[in-house]
JSON list of C-alpha atoms in Angstrom, two decimals:
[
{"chain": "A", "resi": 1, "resn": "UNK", "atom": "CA", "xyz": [0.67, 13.55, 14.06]},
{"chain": "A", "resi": 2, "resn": "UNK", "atom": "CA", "xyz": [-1.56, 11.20, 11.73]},
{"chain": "A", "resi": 3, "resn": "UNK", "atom": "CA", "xyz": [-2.75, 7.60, 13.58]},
{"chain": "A", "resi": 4, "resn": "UNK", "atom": "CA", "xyz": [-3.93, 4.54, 11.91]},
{"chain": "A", "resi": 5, "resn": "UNK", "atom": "CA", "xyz": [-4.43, 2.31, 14.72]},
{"chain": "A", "resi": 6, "resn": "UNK", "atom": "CA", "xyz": [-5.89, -1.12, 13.74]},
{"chain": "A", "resi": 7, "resn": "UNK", "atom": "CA", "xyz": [-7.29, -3.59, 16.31]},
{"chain": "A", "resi": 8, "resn": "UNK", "atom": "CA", "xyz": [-9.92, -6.87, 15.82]},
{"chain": "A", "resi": 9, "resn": "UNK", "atom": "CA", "xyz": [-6.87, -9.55, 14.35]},
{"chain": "A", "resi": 10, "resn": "UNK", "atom": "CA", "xyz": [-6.50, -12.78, 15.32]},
{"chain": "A", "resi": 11, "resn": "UNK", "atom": "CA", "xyz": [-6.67, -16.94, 15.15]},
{"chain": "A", "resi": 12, "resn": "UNK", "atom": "CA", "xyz": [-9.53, -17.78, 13.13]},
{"chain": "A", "resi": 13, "resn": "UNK", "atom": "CA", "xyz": [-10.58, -21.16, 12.14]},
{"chain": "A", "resi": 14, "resn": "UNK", "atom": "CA", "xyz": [-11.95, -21.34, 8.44]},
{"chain": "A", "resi": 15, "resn": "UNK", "atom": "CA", "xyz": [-15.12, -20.27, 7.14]},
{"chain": "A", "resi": 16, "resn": "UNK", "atom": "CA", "xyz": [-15.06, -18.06, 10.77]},
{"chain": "A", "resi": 17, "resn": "UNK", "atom": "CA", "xyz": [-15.86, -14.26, 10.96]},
{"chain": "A", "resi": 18, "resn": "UNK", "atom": "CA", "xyz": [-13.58, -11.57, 12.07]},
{"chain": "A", "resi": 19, "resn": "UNK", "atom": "CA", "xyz": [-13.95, -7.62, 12.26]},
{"chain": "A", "resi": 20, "resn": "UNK", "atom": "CA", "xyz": [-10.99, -5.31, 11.93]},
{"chain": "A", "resi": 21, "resn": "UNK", "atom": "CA", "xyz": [-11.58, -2.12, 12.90]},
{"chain": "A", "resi": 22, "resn": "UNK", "atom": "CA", "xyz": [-9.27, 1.34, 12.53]},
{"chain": "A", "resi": 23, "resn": "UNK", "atom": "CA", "xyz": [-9.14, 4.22, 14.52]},
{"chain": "A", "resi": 24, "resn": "UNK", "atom": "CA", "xyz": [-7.64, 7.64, 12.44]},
{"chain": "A", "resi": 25, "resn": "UNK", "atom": "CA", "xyz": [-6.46, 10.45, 14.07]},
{"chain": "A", "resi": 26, "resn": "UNK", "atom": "CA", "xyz": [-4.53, 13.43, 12.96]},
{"chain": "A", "resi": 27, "resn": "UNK", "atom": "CA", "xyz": [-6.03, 14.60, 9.82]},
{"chain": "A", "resi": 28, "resn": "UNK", "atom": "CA", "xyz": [-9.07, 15.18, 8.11]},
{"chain": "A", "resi": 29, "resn": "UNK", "atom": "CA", "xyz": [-10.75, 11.83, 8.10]},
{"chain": "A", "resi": 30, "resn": "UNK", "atom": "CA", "xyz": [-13.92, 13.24, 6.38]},
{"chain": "A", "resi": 31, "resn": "UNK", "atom": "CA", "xyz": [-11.95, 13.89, 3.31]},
{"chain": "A", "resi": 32, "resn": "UNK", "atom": "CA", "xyz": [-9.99, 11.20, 2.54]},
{"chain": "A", "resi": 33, "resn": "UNK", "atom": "CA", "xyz": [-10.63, 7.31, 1.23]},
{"chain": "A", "resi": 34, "resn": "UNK", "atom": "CA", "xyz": [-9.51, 4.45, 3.21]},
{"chain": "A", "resi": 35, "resn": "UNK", "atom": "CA", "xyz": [-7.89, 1.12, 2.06]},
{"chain": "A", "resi": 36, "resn": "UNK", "atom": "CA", "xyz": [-7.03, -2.02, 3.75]},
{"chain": "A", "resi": 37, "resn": "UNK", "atom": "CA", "xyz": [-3.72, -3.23, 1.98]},
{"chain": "A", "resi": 38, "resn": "UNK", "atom": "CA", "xyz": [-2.59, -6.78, 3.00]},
{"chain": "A", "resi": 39, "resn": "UNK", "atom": "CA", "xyz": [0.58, -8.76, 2.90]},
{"chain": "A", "resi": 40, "resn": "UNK", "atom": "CA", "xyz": [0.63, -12.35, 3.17]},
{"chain": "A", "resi": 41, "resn": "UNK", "atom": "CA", "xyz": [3.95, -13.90, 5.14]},
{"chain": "A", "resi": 42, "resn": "UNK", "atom": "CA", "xyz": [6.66, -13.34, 2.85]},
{"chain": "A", "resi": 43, "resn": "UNK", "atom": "CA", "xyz": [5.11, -11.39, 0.07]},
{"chain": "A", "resi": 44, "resn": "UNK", "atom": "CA", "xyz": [4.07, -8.11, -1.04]},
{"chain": "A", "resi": 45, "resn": "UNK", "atom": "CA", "xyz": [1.14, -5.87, -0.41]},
{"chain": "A", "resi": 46, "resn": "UNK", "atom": "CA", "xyz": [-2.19, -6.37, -1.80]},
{"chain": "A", "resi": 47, "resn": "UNK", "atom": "CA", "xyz": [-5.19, -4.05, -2.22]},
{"chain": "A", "resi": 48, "resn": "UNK", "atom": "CA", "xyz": [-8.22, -5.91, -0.44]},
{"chain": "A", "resi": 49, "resn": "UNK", "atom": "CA", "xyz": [-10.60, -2.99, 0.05]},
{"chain": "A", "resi": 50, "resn": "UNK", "atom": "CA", "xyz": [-11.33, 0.62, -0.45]},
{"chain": "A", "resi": 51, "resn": "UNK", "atom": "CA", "xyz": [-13.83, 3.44, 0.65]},
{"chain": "A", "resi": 52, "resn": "UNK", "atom": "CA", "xyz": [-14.34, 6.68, -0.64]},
{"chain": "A", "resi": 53, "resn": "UNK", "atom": "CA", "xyz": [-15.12, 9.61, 0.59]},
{"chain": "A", "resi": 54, "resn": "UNK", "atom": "CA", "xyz": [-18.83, 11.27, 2.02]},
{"chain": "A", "resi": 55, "resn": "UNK", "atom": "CA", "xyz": [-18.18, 13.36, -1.44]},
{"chain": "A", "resi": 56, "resn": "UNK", "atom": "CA", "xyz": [-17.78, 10.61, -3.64]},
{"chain": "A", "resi": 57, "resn": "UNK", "atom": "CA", "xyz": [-20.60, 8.78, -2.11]},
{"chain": "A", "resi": 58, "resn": "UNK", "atom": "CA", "xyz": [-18.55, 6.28, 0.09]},
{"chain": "A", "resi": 59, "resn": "UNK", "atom": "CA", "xyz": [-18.46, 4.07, -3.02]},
{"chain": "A", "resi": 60, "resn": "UNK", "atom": "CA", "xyz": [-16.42, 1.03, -2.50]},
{"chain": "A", "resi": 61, "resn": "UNK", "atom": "CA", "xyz": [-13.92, -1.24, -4.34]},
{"chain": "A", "resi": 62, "resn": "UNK", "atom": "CA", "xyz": [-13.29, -5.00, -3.52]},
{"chain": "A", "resi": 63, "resn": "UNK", "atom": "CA", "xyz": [-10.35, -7.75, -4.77]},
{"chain": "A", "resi": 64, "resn": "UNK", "atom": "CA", "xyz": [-11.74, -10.25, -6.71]},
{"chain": "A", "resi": 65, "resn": "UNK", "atom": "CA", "xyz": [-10.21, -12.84, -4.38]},
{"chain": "A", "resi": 66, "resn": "UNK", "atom": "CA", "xyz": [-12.62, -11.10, -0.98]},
{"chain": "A", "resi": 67, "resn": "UNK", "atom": "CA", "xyz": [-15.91, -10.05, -2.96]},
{"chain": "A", "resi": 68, "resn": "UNK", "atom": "CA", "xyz": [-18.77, -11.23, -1.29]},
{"chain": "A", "resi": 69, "resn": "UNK", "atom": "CA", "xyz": [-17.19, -11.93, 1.87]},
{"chain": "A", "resi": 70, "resn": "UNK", "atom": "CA", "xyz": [-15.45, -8.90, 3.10]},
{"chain": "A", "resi": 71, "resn": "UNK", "atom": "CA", "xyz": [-17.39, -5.65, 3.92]},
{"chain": "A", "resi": 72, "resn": "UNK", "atom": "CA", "xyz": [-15.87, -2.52, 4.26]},
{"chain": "A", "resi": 73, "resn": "UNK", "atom": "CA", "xyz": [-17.25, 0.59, 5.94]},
{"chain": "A", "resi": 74, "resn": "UNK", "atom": "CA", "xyz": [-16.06, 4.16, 7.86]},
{"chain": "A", "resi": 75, "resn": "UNK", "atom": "CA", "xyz": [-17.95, 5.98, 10.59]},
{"chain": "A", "resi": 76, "resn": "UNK", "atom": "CA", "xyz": [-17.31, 9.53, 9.70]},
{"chain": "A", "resi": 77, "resn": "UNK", "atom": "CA", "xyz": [-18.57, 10.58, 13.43]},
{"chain": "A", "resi": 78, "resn": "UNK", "atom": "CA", "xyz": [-15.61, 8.73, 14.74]},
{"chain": "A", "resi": 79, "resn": "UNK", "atom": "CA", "xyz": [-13.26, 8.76, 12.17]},
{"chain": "A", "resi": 80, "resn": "UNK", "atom": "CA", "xyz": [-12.79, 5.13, 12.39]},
{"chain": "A", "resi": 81, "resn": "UNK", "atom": "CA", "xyz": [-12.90, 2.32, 9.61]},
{"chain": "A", "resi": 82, "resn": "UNK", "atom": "CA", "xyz": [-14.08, -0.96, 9.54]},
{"chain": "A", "resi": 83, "resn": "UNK", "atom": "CA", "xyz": [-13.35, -5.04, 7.40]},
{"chain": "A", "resi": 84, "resn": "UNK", "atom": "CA", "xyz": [-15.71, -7.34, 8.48]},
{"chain": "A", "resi": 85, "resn": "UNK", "atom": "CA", "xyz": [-14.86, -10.56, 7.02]},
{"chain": "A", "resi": 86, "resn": "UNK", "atom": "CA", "xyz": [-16.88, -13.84, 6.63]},
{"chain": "A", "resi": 87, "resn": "UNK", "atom": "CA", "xyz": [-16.27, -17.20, 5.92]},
{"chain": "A", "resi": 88, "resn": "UNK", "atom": "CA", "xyz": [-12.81, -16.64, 6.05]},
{"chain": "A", "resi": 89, "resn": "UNK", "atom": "CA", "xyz": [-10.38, -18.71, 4.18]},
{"chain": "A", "resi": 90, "resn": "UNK", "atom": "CA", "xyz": [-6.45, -20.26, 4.55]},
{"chain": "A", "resi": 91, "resn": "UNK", "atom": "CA", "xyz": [-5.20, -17.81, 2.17]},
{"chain": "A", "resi": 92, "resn": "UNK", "atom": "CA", "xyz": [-6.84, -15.33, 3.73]},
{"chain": "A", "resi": 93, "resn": "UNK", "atom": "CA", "xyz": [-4.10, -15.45, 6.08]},
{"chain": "A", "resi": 94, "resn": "UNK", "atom": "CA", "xyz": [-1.82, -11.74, 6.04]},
{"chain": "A", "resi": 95, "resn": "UNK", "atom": "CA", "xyz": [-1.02, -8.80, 8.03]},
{"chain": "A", "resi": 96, "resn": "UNK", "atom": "CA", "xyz": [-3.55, -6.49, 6.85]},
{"chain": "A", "resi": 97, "resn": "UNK", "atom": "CA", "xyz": [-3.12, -2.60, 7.35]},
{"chain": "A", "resi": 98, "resn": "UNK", "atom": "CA", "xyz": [-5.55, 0.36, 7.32]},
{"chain": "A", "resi": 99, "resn": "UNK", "atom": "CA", "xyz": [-3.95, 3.22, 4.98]},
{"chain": "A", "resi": 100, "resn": "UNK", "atom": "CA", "xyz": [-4.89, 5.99, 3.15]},
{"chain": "A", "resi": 101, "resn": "UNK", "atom": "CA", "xyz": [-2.62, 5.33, 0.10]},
{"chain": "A", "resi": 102, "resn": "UNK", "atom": "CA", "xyz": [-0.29, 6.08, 0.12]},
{"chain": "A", "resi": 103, "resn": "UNK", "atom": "CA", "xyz": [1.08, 8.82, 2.56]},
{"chain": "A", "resi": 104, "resn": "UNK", "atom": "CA", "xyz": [-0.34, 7.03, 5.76]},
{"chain": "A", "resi": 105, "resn": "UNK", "atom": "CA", "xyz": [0.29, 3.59, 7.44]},
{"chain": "A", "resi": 106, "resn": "UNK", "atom": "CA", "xyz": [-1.30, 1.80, 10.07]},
{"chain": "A", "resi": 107, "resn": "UNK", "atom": "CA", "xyz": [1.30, -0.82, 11.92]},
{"chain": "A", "resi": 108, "resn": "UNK", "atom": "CA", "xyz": [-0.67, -3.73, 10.53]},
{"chain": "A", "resi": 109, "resn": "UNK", "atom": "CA", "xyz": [-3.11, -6.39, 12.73]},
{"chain": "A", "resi": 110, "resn": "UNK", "atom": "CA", "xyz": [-1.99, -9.71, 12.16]},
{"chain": "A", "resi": 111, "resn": "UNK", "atom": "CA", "xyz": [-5.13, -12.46, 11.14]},
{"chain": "A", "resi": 112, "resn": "UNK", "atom": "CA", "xyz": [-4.54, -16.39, 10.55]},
{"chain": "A", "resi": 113, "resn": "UNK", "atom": "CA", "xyz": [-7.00, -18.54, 9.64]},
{"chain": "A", "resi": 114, "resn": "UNK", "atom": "CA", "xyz": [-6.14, -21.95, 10.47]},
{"chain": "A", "resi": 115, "resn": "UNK", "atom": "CA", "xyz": [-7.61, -25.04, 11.99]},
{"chain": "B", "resi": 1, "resn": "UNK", "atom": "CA", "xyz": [-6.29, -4.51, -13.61]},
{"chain": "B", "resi": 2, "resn": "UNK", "atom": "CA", "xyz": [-2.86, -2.46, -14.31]},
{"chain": "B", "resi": 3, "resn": "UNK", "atom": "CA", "xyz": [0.34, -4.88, -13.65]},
{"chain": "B", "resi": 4, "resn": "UNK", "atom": "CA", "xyz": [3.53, -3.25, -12.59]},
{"chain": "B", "resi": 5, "resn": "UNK", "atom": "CA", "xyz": [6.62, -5.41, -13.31]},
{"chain": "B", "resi": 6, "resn": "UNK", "atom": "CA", "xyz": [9.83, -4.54, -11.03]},
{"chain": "B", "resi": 7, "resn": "UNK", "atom": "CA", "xyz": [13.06, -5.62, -11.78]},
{"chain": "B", "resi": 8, "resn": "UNK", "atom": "CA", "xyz": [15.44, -6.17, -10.55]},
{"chain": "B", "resi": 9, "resn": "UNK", "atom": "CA", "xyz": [13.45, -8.58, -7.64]},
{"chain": "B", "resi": 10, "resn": "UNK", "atom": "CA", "xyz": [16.53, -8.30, -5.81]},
{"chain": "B", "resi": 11, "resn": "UNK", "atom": "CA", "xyz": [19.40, -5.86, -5.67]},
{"chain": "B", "resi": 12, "resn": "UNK", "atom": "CA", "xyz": [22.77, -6.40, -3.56]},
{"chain": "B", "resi": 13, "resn": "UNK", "atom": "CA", "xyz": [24.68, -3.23, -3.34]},
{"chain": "B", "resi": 14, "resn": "UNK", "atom": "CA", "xyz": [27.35, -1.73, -1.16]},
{"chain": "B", "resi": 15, "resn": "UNK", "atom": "CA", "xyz": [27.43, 1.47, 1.18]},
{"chain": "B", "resi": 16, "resn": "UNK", "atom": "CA", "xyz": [27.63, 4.29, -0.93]},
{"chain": "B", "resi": 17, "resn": "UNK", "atom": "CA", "xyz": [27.02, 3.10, -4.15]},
{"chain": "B", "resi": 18, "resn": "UNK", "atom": "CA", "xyz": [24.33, 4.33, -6.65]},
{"chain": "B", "resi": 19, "resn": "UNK", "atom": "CA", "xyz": [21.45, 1.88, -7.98]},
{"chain": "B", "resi": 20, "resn": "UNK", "atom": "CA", "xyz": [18.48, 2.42, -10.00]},
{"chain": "B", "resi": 21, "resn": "UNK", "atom": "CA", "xyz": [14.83, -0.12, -9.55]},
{"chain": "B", "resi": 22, "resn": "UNK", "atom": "CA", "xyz": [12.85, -0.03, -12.98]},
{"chain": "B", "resi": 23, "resn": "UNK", "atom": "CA", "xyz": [8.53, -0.56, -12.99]},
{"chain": "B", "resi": 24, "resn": "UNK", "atom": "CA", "xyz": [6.87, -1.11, -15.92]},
{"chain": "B", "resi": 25, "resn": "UNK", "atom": "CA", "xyz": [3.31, -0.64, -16.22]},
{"chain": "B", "resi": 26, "resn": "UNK", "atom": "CA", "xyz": [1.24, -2.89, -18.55]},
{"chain": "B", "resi": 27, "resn": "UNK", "atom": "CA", "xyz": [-0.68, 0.56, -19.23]},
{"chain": "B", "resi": 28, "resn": "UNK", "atom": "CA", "xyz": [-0.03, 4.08, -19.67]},
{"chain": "B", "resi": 29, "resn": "UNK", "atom": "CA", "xyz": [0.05, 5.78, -16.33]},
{"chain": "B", "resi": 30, "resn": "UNK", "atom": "CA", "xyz": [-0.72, 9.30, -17.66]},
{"chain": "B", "resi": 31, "resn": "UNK", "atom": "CA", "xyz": [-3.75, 10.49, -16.35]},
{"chain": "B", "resi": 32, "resn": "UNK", "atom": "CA", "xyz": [-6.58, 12.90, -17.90]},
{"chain": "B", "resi": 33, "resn": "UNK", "atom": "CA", "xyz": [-5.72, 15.43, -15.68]},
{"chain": "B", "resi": 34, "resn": "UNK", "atom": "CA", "xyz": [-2.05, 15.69, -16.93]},
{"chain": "B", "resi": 35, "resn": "UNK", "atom": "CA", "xyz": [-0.76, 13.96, -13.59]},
{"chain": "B", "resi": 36, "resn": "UNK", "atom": "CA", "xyz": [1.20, 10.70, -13.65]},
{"chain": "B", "resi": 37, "resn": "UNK", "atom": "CA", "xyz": [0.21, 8.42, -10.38]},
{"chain": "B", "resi": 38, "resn": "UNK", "atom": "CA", "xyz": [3.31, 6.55, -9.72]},
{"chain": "B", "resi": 39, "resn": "UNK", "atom": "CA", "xyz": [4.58, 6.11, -6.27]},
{"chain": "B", "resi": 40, "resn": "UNK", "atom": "CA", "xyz": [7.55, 4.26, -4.24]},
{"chain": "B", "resi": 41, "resn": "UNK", "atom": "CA", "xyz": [7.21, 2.94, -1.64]},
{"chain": "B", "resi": 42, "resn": "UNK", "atom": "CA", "xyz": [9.70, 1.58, 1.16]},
{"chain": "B", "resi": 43, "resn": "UNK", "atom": "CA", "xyz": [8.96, -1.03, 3.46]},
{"chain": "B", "resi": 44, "resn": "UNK", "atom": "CA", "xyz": [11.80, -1.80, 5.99]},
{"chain": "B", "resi": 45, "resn": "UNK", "atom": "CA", "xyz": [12.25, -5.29, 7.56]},
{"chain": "B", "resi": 46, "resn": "UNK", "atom": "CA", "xyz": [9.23, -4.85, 10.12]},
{"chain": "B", "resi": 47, "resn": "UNK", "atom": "CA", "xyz": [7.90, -2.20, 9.42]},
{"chain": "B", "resi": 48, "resn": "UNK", "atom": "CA", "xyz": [5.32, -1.08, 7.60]},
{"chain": "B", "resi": 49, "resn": "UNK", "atom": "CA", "xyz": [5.30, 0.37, 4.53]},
{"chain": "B", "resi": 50, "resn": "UNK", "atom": "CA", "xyz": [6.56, 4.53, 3.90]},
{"chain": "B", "resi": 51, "resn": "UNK", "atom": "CA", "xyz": [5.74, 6.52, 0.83]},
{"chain": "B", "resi": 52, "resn": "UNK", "atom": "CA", "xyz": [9.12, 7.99, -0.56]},
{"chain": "B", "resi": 53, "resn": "UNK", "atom": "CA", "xyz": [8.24, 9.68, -4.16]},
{"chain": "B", "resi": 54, "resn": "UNK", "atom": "CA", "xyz": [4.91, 10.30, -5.71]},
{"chain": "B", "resi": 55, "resn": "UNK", "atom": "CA", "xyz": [3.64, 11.37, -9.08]},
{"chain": "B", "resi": 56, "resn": "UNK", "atom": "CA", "xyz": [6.64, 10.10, -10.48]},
{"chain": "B", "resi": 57, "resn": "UNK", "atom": "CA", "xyz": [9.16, 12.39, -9.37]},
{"chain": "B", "resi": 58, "resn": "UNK", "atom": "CA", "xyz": [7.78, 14.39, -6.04]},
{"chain": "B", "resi": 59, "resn": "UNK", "atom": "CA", "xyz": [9.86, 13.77, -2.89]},
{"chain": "B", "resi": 60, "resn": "UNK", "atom": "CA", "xyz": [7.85, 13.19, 0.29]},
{"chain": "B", "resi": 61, "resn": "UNK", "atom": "CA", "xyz": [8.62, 15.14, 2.97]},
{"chain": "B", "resi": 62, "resn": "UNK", "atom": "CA", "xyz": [11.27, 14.21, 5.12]},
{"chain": "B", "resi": 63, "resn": "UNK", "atom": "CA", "xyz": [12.60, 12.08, 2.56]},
{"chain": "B", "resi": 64, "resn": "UNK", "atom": "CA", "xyz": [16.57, 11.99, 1.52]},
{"chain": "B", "resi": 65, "resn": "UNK", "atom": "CA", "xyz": [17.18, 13.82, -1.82]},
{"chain": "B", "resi": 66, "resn": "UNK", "atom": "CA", "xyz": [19.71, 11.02, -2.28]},
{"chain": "B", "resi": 67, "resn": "UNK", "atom": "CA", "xyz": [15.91, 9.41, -3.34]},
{"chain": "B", "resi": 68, "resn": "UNK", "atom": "CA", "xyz": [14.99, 10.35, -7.12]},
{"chain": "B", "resi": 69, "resn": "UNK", "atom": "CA", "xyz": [12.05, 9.58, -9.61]},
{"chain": "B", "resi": 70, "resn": "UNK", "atom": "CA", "xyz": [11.77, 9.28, -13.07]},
{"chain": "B", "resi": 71, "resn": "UNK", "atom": "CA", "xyz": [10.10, 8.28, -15.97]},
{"chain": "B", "resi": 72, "resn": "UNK", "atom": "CA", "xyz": [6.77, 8.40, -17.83]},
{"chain": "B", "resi": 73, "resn": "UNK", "atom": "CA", "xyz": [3.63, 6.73, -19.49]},
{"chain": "B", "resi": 74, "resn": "UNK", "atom": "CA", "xyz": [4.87, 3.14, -18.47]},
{"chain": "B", "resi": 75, "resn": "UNK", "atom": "CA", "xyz": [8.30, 2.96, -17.54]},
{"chain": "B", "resi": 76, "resn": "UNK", "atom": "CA", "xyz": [9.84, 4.67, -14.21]},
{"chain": "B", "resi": 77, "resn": "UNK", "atom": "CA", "xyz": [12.89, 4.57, -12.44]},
{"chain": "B", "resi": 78, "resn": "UNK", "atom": "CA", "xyz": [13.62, 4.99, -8.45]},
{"chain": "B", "resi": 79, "resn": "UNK", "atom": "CA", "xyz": [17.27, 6.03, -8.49]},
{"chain": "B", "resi": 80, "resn": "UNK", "atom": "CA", "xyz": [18.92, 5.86, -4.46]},
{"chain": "B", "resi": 81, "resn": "UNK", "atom": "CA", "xyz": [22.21, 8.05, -5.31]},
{"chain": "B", "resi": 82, "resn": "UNK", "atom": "CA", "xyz": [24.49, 6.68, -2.12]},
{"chain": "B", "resi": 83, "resn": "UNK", "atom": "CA", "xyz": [22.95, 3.66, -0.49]},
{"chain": "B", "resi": 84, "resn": "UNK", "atom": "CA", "xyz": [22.85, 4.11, 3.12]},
{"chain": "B", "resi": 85, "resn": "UNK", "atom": "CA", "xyz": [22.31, 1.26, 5.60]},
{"chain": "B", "resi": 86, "resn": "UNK", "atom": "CA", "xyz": [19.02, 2.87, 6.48]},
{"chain": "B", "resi": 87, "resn": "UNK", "atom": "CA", "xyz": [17.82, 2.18, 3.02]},
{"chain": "B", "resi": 88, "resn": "UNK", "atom": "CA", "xyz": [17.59, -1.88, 2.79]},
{"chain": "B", "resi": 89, "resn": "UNK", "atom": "CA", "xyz": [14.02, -3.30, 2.85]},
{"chain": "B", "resi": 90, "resn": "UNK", "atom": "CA", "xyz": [11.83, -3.72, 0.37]},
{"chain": "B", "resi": 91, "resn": "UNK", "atom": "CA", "xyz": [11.06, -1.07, -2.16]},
{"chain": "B", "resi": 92, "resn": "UNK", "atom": "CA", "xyz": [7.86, -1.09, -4.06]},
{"chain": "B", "resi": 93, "resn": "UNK", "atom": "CA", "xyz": [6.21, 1.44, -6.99]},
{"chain": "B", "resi": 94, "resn": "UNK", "atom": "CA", "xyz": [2.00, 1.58, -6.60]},
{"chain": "B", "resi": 95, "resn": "UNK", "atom": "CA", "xyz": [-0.13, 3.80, -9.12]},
{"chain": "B", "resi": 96, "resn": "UNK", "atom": "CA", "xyz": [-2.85, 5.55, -8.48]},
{"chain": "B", "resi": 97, "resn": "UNK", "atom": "CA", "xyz": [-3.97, 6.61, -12.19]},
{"chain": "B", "resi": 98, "resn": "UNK", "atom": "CA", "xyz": [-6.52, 3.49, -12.75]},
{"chain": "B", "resi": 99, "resn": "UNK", "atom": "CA", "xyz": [-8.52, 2.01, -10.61]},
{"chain": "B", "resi": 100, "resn": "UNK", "atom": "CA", "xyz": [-8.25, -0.31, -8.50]},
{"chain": "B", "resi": 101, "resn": "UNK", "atom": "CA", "xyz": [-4.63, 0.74, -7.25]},
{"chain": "B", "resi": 102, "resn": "UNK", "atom": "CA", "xyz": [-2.15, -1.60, -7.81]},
{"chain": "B", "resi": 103, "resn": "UNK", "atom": "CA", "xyz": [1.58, -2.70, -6.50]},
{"chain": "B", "resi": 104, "resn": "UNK", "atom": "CA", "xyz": [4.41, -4.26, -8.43]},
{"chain": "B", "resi": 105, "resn": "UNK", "atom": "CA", "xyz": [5.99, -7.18, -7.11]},
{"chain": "B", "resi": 106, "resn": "UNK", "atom": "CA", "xyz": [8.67, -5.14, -5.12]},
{"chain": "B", "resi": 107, "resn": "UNK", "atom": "CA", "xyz": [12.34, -5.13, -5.20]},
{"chain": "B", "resi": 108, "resn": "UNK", "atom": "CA", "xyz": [14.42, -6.31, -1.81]},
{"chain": "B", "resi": 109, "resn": "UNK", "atom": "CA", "xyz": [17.74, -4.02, -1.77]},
{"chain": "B", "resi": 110, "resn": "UNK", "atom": "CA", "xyz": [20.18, -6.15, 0.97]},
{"chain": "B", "resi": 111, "resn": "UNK", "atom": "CA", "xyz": [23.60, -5.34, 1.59]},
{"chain": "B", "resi": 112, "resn": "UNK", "atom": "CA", "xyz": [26.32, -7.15, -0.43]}
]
């Protein structure tokens, strides 16, 4: 049975760091990109991030609206992948959820950033 | 980017009756390789988000076959033949021919 299990969310105040991580499990990890998709209360889903595969050279894509503040990455070794976010802002404020897009679904890890 | 346009945003319907959710891409979604990445998506109150059809017109598995895809190059058509109560939520198309991926807006199918 394939797992996306995200962890890391929280209450953030602004400009604040956070680091949402995802643990995989039930498929081949090693072959697949990752995403983080959010959804902001209320609205649809957003593509924030995405990794690539070890065979396409883990290259990376970024939203306009998180470049140069989020960081995505993937430890192959333990099949898990990782947002790092800095100086976090209001409207940063979603459910974000680790997929591979678009057969697999984490349950989603809440973050607010609020003061 | 690609921008997928849903309509209708919003779509009352009864038990058992048919209804059809139109996305229109801003590009063609025919790729290279002869594929066409366009996928619905369901998204229950809750829940998170399930892939239904893909490349158009490809059931998932598991999936009702009261679910159908069409369409091509820009303009497809999810087609629920029967609404069951299972089926409200949010229902949204995604393609995967250009990068980056995008969604389209989504369409919320409630009961009338």
């Amino acid at each position: 049975e394939v797992q996306l299990v995200e962890s890391g969310g929280g209450l953030v105040q602004p400009k604040g760091s956070l680091k949402l991580s995802c643990a995989a499990s039930g498929f081949d990890f090693n072959s697949y990109g990752m995403s983080w998709v959010r959804q902001a209360p209320g609205k649809g889903l957003d593509l924030v991030a995405d990794i690539s595969s070890k065979s396409y050279n883990y290259a990376t894509y970024y939203a306009d609206s998180v470049k140069d503040r989020f960081t995505i990455s993937r430890d192959d070794s333990q099949s898990m992948v990782y947002l790092q976010m800095d100086n976090l802002k209001t409207e940063d404020t979603a459910l974000y959820y680790c997929t591979v897009l678009s057969p697999f679904w984490g349950q989603g890890v809440m973050v607010t950033v609020s003061s | 980017d690609v921008v997928l346009t849903q309509t209708p945003p919003t779509l009352s319907a009864t038990i058992g009756q048919s209804v059809s959710i139109s996305c229109r891409s801003s590009q063609s979604l025919l790729d290279s390789d002869g594929d066409t990445y366009l996928n619905w998506l369901l998204q229950r109150p809750g829940q998170s988000p399930q892939l239904l059809i893909y490349s158009v017109s490809n059931l998932e598995s598991g999936v009702p076959n009261r679910f159908s895809g069409s369409g091509s190059e820009t303009d497809f058509t999810l087609k629920i033949s029967g609404v069951e109560a299972e089926d409200l939520g949010v229902y949204y198309c995604m393609q995967a021919t250009h990068a980056p991926r995008t969604f389209g807006g989504g369409t919320k199918l409630e009961l009338k």
